CSV table of C-alpha atoms in Angstrom, one decimal:
chain,number,residue,atom,x,y,z
A,256,UNK,CA,68.4,81.3,60.4
A,257,UNK,CA,69.7,82.3,63.8
A,258,UNK,CA,73.5,82.2,64.3
A,259,UNK,CA,75.2,82.1,67.7
A,260,UNK,CA,79.0,82.8,67.7
A,261,UNK,CA,81.7,82.6,70.3
A,262,UNK,CA,85.2,83.9,70.6
A,263,UNK,CA,86.5,81.6,73.4
A,264,UNK,CA,88.7,83.2,76.1
A,265,UNK,CA,88.7,83.7,79.8
A,266,UNK,CA,86.3,86.6,78.9
A,267,UNK,CA,84.4,84.9,76.1
A,268,UNK,CA,82.7,87.1,73.5
A,269,UNK,CA,79.3,86.0,72.1
A,270,UNK,CA,77.0,87.3,69.4
A,271,UNK,CA,73.5,86.5,68.1
A,272,UNK,CA,72.6,87.1,64.5
A,273,UNK,CA,69.3,86.8,62.6
A,274,UNK,CA,70.5,86.3,59.0
A,275,UNK,CA,67.3,87.9,57.7
A,276,UNK,CA,68.2,91.2,59.4
A,277,UNK,CA,70.9,93.8,58.9
A,278,UNK,CA,74.3,93.4,60.6
A,279,UNK,CA,73.4,96.4,62.9
A,280,UNK,CA,70.8,94.1,64.5
A,281,UNK,CA,73.4,91.7,65.8
A,282,UNK,CA,73.3,91.4,69.6
A,283,UNK,CA,76.5,90.7,71.5
A,284,UNK,CA,78.3,90.7,74.8
A,285,UNK,CA,81.0,89.1,76.9
A,286,UNK,CA,80.9,86.3,79.4
A,287,UNK,CA,83.1,87.8,82.0
A,288,UNK,CA,85.1,85.9,84.6
A,289,UNK,CA,86.6,87.2,87.9
A,290,UNK,CA,90.3,88.0,87.6
A,291,UNK,CA,91.2,85.1,90.0
A,292,UNK,CA,89.0,82.5,88.4
A,293,UNK,CA,91.0,79.3,87.8
A,294,UNK,CA,90.5,77.0,84.9
A,295,UNK,CA,87.9,74.8,86.6
A,296,UNK,CA,85.8,77.7,87.7
A,297,UNK,CA,86.0,79.3,84.3
A,298,UNK,CA,84.8,76.1,82.6
A,299,UNK,CA,82.0,75.8,85.1
A,300,UNK,CA,80.8,79.3,84.6
A,301,UNK,CA,81.2,79.5,80.9
A,302,UNK,CA,79.1,76.4,80.5
A,303,UNK,CA,76.4,77.8,82.8
A,304,UNK,CA,76.4,81.2,81.1
A,305,UNK,CA,76.2,79.7,77.6
A,306,UNK,CA,73.3,77.5,78.8
A,307,UNK,CA,71.5,80.5,80.2
A,308,UNK,CA,72.1,82.5,77.0
A,309,UNK,CA,70.7,79.7,74.8
A,310,UNK,CA,67.8,79.0,77.1
A,311,UNK,CA,66.7,82.7,76.9
A,312,UNK,CA,66.9,82.6,73.1
A,313,UNK,CA,64.7,79.4,73.0
A,314,UNK,CA,62.2,81.1,75.3
A,315,UNK,CA,62.0,84.0,72.9
A,316,UNK,CA,61.5,81.7,69.9
A,317,UNK,CA,65.0,82.2,68.5
A,318,UNK,CA,66.7,78.9,69.1
A,319,UNK,CA,70.1,79.1,67.3
A,320,UNK,CA,70.2,77.2,64.1
A,321,UNK,CA,73.9,77.0,64.0
A,322,UNK,CA,76.9,78.0,66.1
A,323,UNK,CA,80.3,79.3,65.0
A,324,UNK,CA,83.4,79.2,67.2
A,325,UNK,CA,86.9,80.6,66.6
A,326,UNK,CA,89.1,77.6,66.0
A,327,UNK,CA,91.8,77.2,68.6
A,328,UNK,CA,95.4,76.6,67.8
A,329,UNK,CA,96.8,73.2,68.8
A,330,UNK,CA,100.1,74.7,69.9
A,331,UNK,CA,101.8,78.0,70.3
A,332,UNK,CA,105.4,78.9,70.8
A,333,UNK,CA,107.3,82.0,71.7
A,334,UNK,CA,106.3,84.3,74.6
A,335,UNK,CA,102.7,83.1,74.9
A,336,UNK,CA,101.9,82.2,78.5
A,337,UNK,CA,100.4,78.9,79.5
A,338,UNK,CA,97.2,80.7,80.6
A,339,UNK,CA,96.8,82.4,77.3
A,340,UNK,CA,96.7,79.0,75.7
A,341,UNK,CA,94.7,77.1,78.3
A,342,UNK,CA,91.8,79.5,79.0
A,343,UNK,CA,90.6,79.6,75.4
A,344,UNK,CA,90.6,75.8,75.2
A,345,UNK,CA,88.8,75.6,78.5
A,346,UNK,CA,86.1,78.0,77.3
A,347,UNK,CA,86.0,76.3,73.9
A,348,UNK,CA,85.3,72.9,75.5
A,349,UNK,CA,82.6,74.2,77.8
A,350,UNK,CA,80.9,75.9,74.9
A,351,UNK,CA,81.1,72.8,72.6
A,352,UNK,CA,79.7,70.5,75.4
A,353,UNK,CA,76.8,72.9,76.0
A,354,UNK,CA,76.0,73.2,72.3
A,355,UNK,CA,76.0,69.5,71.9
A,356,UNK,CA,73.6,69.0,74.8
A,357,UNK,CA,71.2,71.5,73.2
A,358,UNK,CA,71.5,69.8,69.9
A,359,UNK,CA,72.9,72.9,68.2
A,360,UNK,CA,75.2,72.1,65.2
A,361,UNK,CA,78.5,74.0,65.3
A,362,UNK,CA,81.6,74.6,63.2
A,363,UNK,CA,84.9,76.4,63.8
A,364,UNK,CA,86.7,79.1,61.7
A,365,UNK,CA,90.5,79.9,62.1
A,366,UNK,CA,91.2,83.5,62.9
A,367,UNK,CA,93.3,83.9,59.8
A,368,UNK,CA,90.3,83.0,57.7
A,369,UNK,CA,87.5,85.1,59.3
A,370,UNK,CA,89.8,88.1,59.2
A,371,UNK,CA,90.1,87.9,55.4
A,372,UNK,CA,86.4,87.3,55.1
A,373,UNK,CA,85.4,90.1,57.4
A,374,UNK,CA,87.9,92.9,56.4
A,375,UNK,CA,88.5,92.0,52.8
A,376,UNK,CA,91.6,90.7,51.1
A,377,UNK,CA,94.6,93.0,51.4
A,378,UNK,CA,93.3,94.8,54.5
A,379,UNK,CA,96.1,96.2,56.8
A,380,UNK,CA,95.2,96.6,60.4
A,381,UNK,CA,96.6,99.3,62.6
A,382,UNK,CA,99.6,98.5,64.7
A,383,UNK,CA,99.8,98.8,68.5
A,384,UNK,CA,102.4,100.5,70.7
A,385,UNK,CA,104.6,97.5,70.3
A,386,UNK,CA,104.4,97.5,66.5
A,387,UNK,CA,102.2,94.4,66.3
A,388,UNK,CA,99.1,94.2,64.1
A,389,UNK,CA,96.1,95.3,66.2
A,390,UNK,CA,93.3,93.1,64.9
A,391,UNK,CA,91.2,93.7,68.0
A,392,UNK,CA,91.1,97.5,67.4
A,393,UNK,CA,90.3,96.9,63.7
A,394,UNK,CA,87.5,94.6,64.6
A,395,UNK,CA,85.9,97.0,67.0
A,396,UNK,CA,86.2,99.8,64.5
A,397,UNK,CA,84.5,97.7,61.7
A,398,UNK,CA,81.7,96.6,64.0
A,399,UNK,CA,81.0,100.2,65.0
A,400,UNK,CA,81.0,101.2,61.3
A,401,UNK,CA,78.4,98.5,60.7
A,402,UNK,CA,76.2,100.0,63.5
A,403,UNK,CA,76.6,97.1,65.9
A,404,UNK,CA,76.3,98.1,69.5
A,405,UNK,CA,79.3,96.7,71.5
A,406,UNK,CA,79.9,96.6,75.2
A,407,UNK,CA,80.9,100.0,76.5
A,408,UNK,CA,83.9,98.6,78.5
A,409,UNK,CA,86.8,99.1,76.1
A,410,UNK,CA,88.9,96.4,77.6
A,411,UNK,CA,86.5,93.6,76.7
A,412,UNK,CA,84.6,95.2,73.7
A,413,UNK,CA,87.0,93.4,71.3
A,414,UNK,CA,85.9,90.0,72.5
A,415,UNK,CA,82.3,90.8,71.6
A,416,UNK,CA,83.4,92.4,68.3
A,417,UNK,CA,85.3,89.3,67.2
A,418,UNK,CA,82.2,87.2,68.0
A,419,UNK,CA,80.2,89.5,65.8
A,420,UNK,CA,82.7,89.0,63.0
A,421,UNK,CA,82.5,85.2,63.4
A,422,UNK,CA,78.7,85.4,63.1
A,423,UNK,CA,78.9,87.5,59.9
A,424,UNK,CA,81.4,85.1,58.4
A,425,UNK,CA,79.4,82.0,59.2
A,426,UNK,CA,78.9,80.9,55.6
A,427,UNK,CA,82.6,80.9,54.5
A,428,UNK,CA,83.8,77.7,52.9
A,429,UNK,CA,86.6,77.3,55.4
A,430,UNK,CA,84.2,76.6,58.3
A,431,UNK,CA,84.9,73.1,59.7
A,432,UNK,CA,82.6,70.7,61.5
A,433,UNK,CA,84.1,68.4,64.1
A,434,UNK,CA,81.3,65.7,64.0
A,435,UNK,CA,79.9,64.2,60.8
A,436,UNK,CA,76.3,64.5,62.0
A,437,UNK,CA,76.6,68.3,61.6
A,438,UNK,CA,77.6,68.2,57.9
A,439,UNK,CA,74.0,68.5,56.6
A,440,UNK,CA,73.4,71.6,58.9
A,441,UNK,CA,76.6,73.2,57.6
A,442,UNK,CA,75.6,72.7,54.0
A,443,UNK,CA,72.1,74.2,54.7
A,444,UNK,CA,73.8,77.2,56.3
A,445,UNK,CA,76.1,77.7,53.3
A,446,UNK,CA,73.1,77.5,50.9
A,447,UNK,CA,70.9,79.8,52.9
A,448,UNK,CA,70.2,83.1,51.2
A,449,UNK,CA,71.9,86.0,52.9
A,450,UNK,CA,69.5,88.9,52.4
A,451,UNK,CA,71.7,91.6,53.7
A,452,UNK,CA,75.1,93.0,52.5
A,453,UNK,CA,78.2,91.6,54.1
A,454,UNK,CA,81.2,93.4,55.5
A,455,UNK,CA,84.6,93.6,53.8
A,456,UNK,CA,83.4,92.7,50.3
A,457,UNK,CA,85.4,89.4,50.4
A,458,UNK,CA,83.1,87.2,52.4
A,459,UNK,CA,84.0,84.0,50.6
A,460,UNK,CA,87.7,84.7,50.3
A,461,UNK,CA,90.4,82.2,51.2
A,462,UNK,CA,92.7,82.4,54.2
A,463,UNK,CA,95.3,85.1,54.4
A,464,UNK,CA,98.9,84.2,53.7
Protein backbone atom coordinates (compact mmCIF):
# COMPACT_ATOMS: atom_id res chain seq x y z
CA UNK A 1 0.00 0.00 0.00
CA UNK A 2 1.15 3.51 -0.82
CA UNK A 3 0.42 6.24 1.71
CA UNK A 4 0.51 9.97 0.97
CA UNK A 5 0.44 12.30 3.97
CA UNK A 6 0.13 16.05 4.45
CA UNK A 7 0.82 18.52 7.23
CA UNK A 8 -1.36 21.43 6.00
CA UNK A 9 0.11 24.90 6.39
CA UNK A 10 1.12 27.85 4.25
CA UNK A 11 4.22 25.72 3.63
CA UNK A 12 2.58 22.29 3.50
CA UNK A 13 4.68 19.24 4.30
CA UNK A 14 4.11 16.07 2.28
CA UNK A 15 5.41 12.51 2.41
CA UNK A 16 5.07 9.33 0.37
CA UNK A 17 5.40 5.94 2.03
CA UNK A 18 5.47 2.44 0.57
CA UNK A 19 4.29 0.33 3.50
CA UNK A 20 6.31 -2.66 2.24
CA UNK A 21 9.57 -0.74 2.64
CA UNK A 22 11.58 0.55 5.58
CA UNK A 23 10.81 4.00 7.00
CA UNK A 24 14.13 5.27 5.60
CA UNK A 25 12.62 4.91 2.11
CA UNK A 26 9.93 7.54 2.80
CA UNK A 27 10.15 10.46 0.38
CA UNK A 28 9.12 13.89 1.54
CA UNK A 29 9.19 17.60 0.84
CA UNK A 30 7.40 20.90 1.32
CA UNK A 31 4.96 22.75 -0.94
CA UNK A 32 6.40 26.22 -0.41
CA UNK A 33 4.48 29.44 -0.92
CA UNK A 34 5.87 32.97 -1.49
CA UNK A 35 5.95 35.07 1.68
CA UNK A 36 3.31 37.46 0.31
CA UNK A 37 0.95 34.75 -0.94
CA UNK A 38 -2.59 35.50 0.20
CA UNK A 39 -5.17 32.87 1.12
CA UNK A 40 -6.63 32.61 -2.39
CA UNK A 41 -3.26 32.18 -4.08
CA UNK A 42 -2.19 29.67 -1.43
CA UNK A 43 -5.30 27.53 -2.01
CA UNK A 44 -4.80 27.82 -5.78
CA UNK A 45 -1.17 26.72 -5.66
CA UNK A 46 -1.52 24.02 -3.00
CA UNK A 47 -4.24 22.40 -5.10
CA UNK A 48 -2.09 22.57 -8.24
CA UNK A 49 1.02 21.26 -6.50
CA UNK A 50 -0.82 18.35 -4.86
CA UNK A 51 -2.35 17.50 -8.24
CA UNK A 52 1.12 17.47 -9.79
CA UNK A 53 2.53 15.32 -7.00
CA UNK A 54 -0.21 12.71 -7.30
CA UNK A 55 -0.03 12.72 -11.10
CA UNK A 56 3.70 11.93 -10.97
CA UNK A 57 3.06 9.05 -8.57
CA UNK A 58 0.39 7.63 -10.87
CA UNK A 59 2.73 7.85 -13.85
CA UNK A 60 5.33 5.93 -11.84
CA UNK A 61 2.77 3.22 -10.99
CA UNK A 62 2.51 4.29 -7.36
CA UNK A 63 -0.94 5.83 -7.08
CA UNK A 64 -1.55 6.52 -3.37
CA UNK A 65 -3.85 3.96 -1.77
CA UNK A 66 -4.79 6.21 1.11
CA UNK A 67 -4.08 9.74 2.34
CA UNK A 68 -3.49 10.95 5.90
CA UNK A 69 -3.87 14.60 6.89
CA UNK A 70 -3.22 16.29 10.21
CA UNK A 71 -6.61 17.16 11.63
CA UNK A 72 -7.20 20.89 11.97
CA UNK A 73 -8.55 22.46 15.13
CA UNK A 74 -11.97 24.08 14.83
CA UNK A 75 -11.00 27.01 17.01
CA UNK A 76 -8.00 28.40 18.82
CA UNK A 77 -7.69 31.04 21.48
CA UNK A 78 -4.90 33.04 23.03
CA UNK A 79 -2.10 34.66 21.06
CA UNK A 80 -2.59 32.67 17.85
CA UNK A 81 -2.88 34.99 14.85
CA UNK A 82 -5.73 34.74 12.35
CA UNK A 83 -3.31 33.70 9.59
CA UNK A 84 -1.94 30.90 11.75
CA UNK A 85 -5.47 29.49 11.86
CA UNK A 86 -6.60 30.29 8.32
CA UNK A 87 -3.67 29.09 6.22
CA UNK A 88 -3.77 25.49 7.53
CA UNK A 89 -7.51 25.34 6.81
CA UNK A 90 -6.99 26.82 3.33
CA UNK A 91 -4.33 24.23 2.57
CA UNK A 92 -6.40 21.44 4.15
CA UNK A 93 -9.43 22.23 1.97
CA UNK A 94 -7.36 22.41 -1.21
CA UNK A 95 -5.76 19.04 -0.40
CA UNK A 96 -9.07 17.35 0.41
CA UNK A 97 -10.71 18.61 -2.81
CA UNK A 98 -7.77 17.35 -4.87
CA UNK A 99 -7.75 13.94 -3.20
CA UNK A 100 -11.49 13.58 -3.79
CA UNK A 101 -11.10 14.40 -7.48
CA UNK A 102 -8.44 11.69 -7.78
CA UNK A 103 -10.62 9.21 -5.89
CA UNK A 104 -8.06 8.78 -3.10
CA UNK A 105 -9.62 7.93 0.29
CA UNK A 106 -8.38 10.07 3.16
CA UNK A 107 -8.56 10.36 6.93
CA UNK A 108 -7.28 12.81 9.52
CA UNK A 109 -5.29 12.40 12.73
CA UNK A 110 -5.13 14.98 15.55
CA UNK A 111 -1.62 16.17 16.39
CA UNK A 112 -1.97 14.98 19.98
CA UNK A 113 -2.65 11.44 18.73
CA UNK A 114 0.08 11.03 16.14
CA UNK A 115 2.66 12.41 18.57
CA UNK A 116 1.93 9.65 21.09
CA UNK A 117 1.98 7.06 18.32
CA UNK A 118 5.17 8.36 16.75
CA UNK A 119 7.28 9.11 19.82
CA UNK A 120 5.85 6.66 22.32
CA UNK A 121 3.82 7.25 25.45
CA UNK A 122 5.56 9.41 28.03
CA UNK A 123 7.97 11.05 25.56
CA UNK A 124 9.10 14.52 26.62
CA UNK A 125 10.09 16.84 23.76
CA UNK A 126 12.80 19.47 24.19
CA UNK A 127 11.75 23.02 25.00
CA UNK A 128 12.45 26.07 22.87
CA UNK A 129 13.89 29.42 23.92
CA UNK A 130 10.46 30.44 25.25
CA UNK A 131 10.12 27.33 27.39
CA UNK A 132 7.48 25.74 25.13
CA UNK A 133 7.51 22.12 24.00
CA UNK A 134 9.40 21.95 20.70
CA UNK A 135 7.59 19.15 18.90
CA UNK A 136 8.96 20.32 15.55
CA UNK A 137 12.56 19.85 16.64
CA UNK A 138 11.71 16.46 18.15
CA UNK A 139 10.04 15.30 14.94
CA UNK A 140 13.00 16.33 12.80
CA UNK A 141 15.39 14.51 15.12
CA UNK A 142 13.31 11.30 15.10
CA UNK A 143 12.99 11.29 11.30
CA UNK A 144 16.74 11.76 10.98
CA UNK A 145 17.26 8.87 13.41
CA UNK A 146 15.05 6.70 11.18
CA UNK A 147 17.20 7.59 8.17
CA UNK A 148 14.57 9.69 6.39
CA UNK A 149 16.06 12.34 4.12
CA UNK A 150 14.46 15.71 4.96
CA UNK A 151 14.72 19.03 3.11
CA UNK A 152 18.04 20.72 3.88
CA UNK A 153 16.38 24.06 4.64
CA UNK A 154 16.00 23.99 8.42
CA UNK A 155 13.14 26.52 8.53
CA UNK A 156 10.81 24.16 6.63
CA UNK A 157 12.27 20.71 7.37
CA UNK A 158 9.85 20.26 10.27
CA UNK A 159 6.85 20.50 7.89
CA UNK A 160 8.14 17.52 5.92
CA UNK A 161 9.11 15.67 9.11
CA UNK A 162 5.61 15.95 10.51
CA UNK A 163 4.17 14.66 7.23
CA UNK A 164 6.50 11.66 7.53
CA UNK A 165 5.26 11.04 11.07
CA UNK A 166 1.68 11.13 9.83
CA UNK A 167 2.44 8.56 7.13
CA UNK A 168 4.09 6.26 9.69
CA UNK A 169 1.08 6.57 12.00
CA UNK A 170 -1.46 5.90 9.26
CA UNK A 171 -2.88 2.77 10.90
CA UNK A 172 -3.63 4.14 14.37
CA UNK A 173 -7.24 3.59 15.54
CA UNK A 174 -7.83 7.32 16.07
CA UNK A 175 -7.70 8.13 12.35
CA UNK A 176 -11.05 9.59 11.27
CA UNK A 177 -12.72 9.50 7.86
CA UNK A 178 -14.96 12.41 6.93
CA UNK A 179 -17.06 10.63 4.29
CA UNK A 180 -18.69 7.23 4.82
CA UNK A 181 -17.58 5.97 1.41
CA UNK A 182 -13.98 5.90 2.73
CA UNK A 183 -14.69 3.61 5.68
CA UNK A 184 -13.92 0.33 3.80
CA UNK A 185 -10.59 1.76 2.61
CA UNK A 186 -9.69 2.81 6.16
CA UNK A 187 -10.50 -0.67 7.48
CA UNK A 188 -8.34 -2.21 4.75
CA UNK A 189 -5.50 0.11 5.72
CA UNK A 190 -5.76 -0.85 9.39
CA UNK A 191 -5.77 -4.54 8.55
CA UNK A 192 -2.84 -4.32 6.14
CA UNK A 193 0.27 -6.05 7.39
CA UNK A 194 3.03 -3.60 8.25
CA UNK A 195 6.20 -5.50 7.36
CA UNK A 196 8.64 -3.03 8.86
CA UNK A 197 9.26 -1.91 12.47
CA UNK A 198 7.56 1.31 13.51
CA UNK A 199 8.86 4.32 15.38
CA UNK A 200 8.31 5.03 19.04
CA UNK A 201 7.16 1.57 20.10
CA UNK A 202 3.62 2.76 20.82
CA UNK A 203 2.13 2.96 17.34
CA UNK A 204 -1.37 2.05 18.45
CA UNK A 205 -1.38 4.05 21.65
CA UNK A 206 -4.17 6.42 22.56
CA UNK A 207 -4.08 10.21 22.56
CA UNK A 208 -1.89 12.05 25.01
CA UNK A 209 -3.43 13.69 28.00
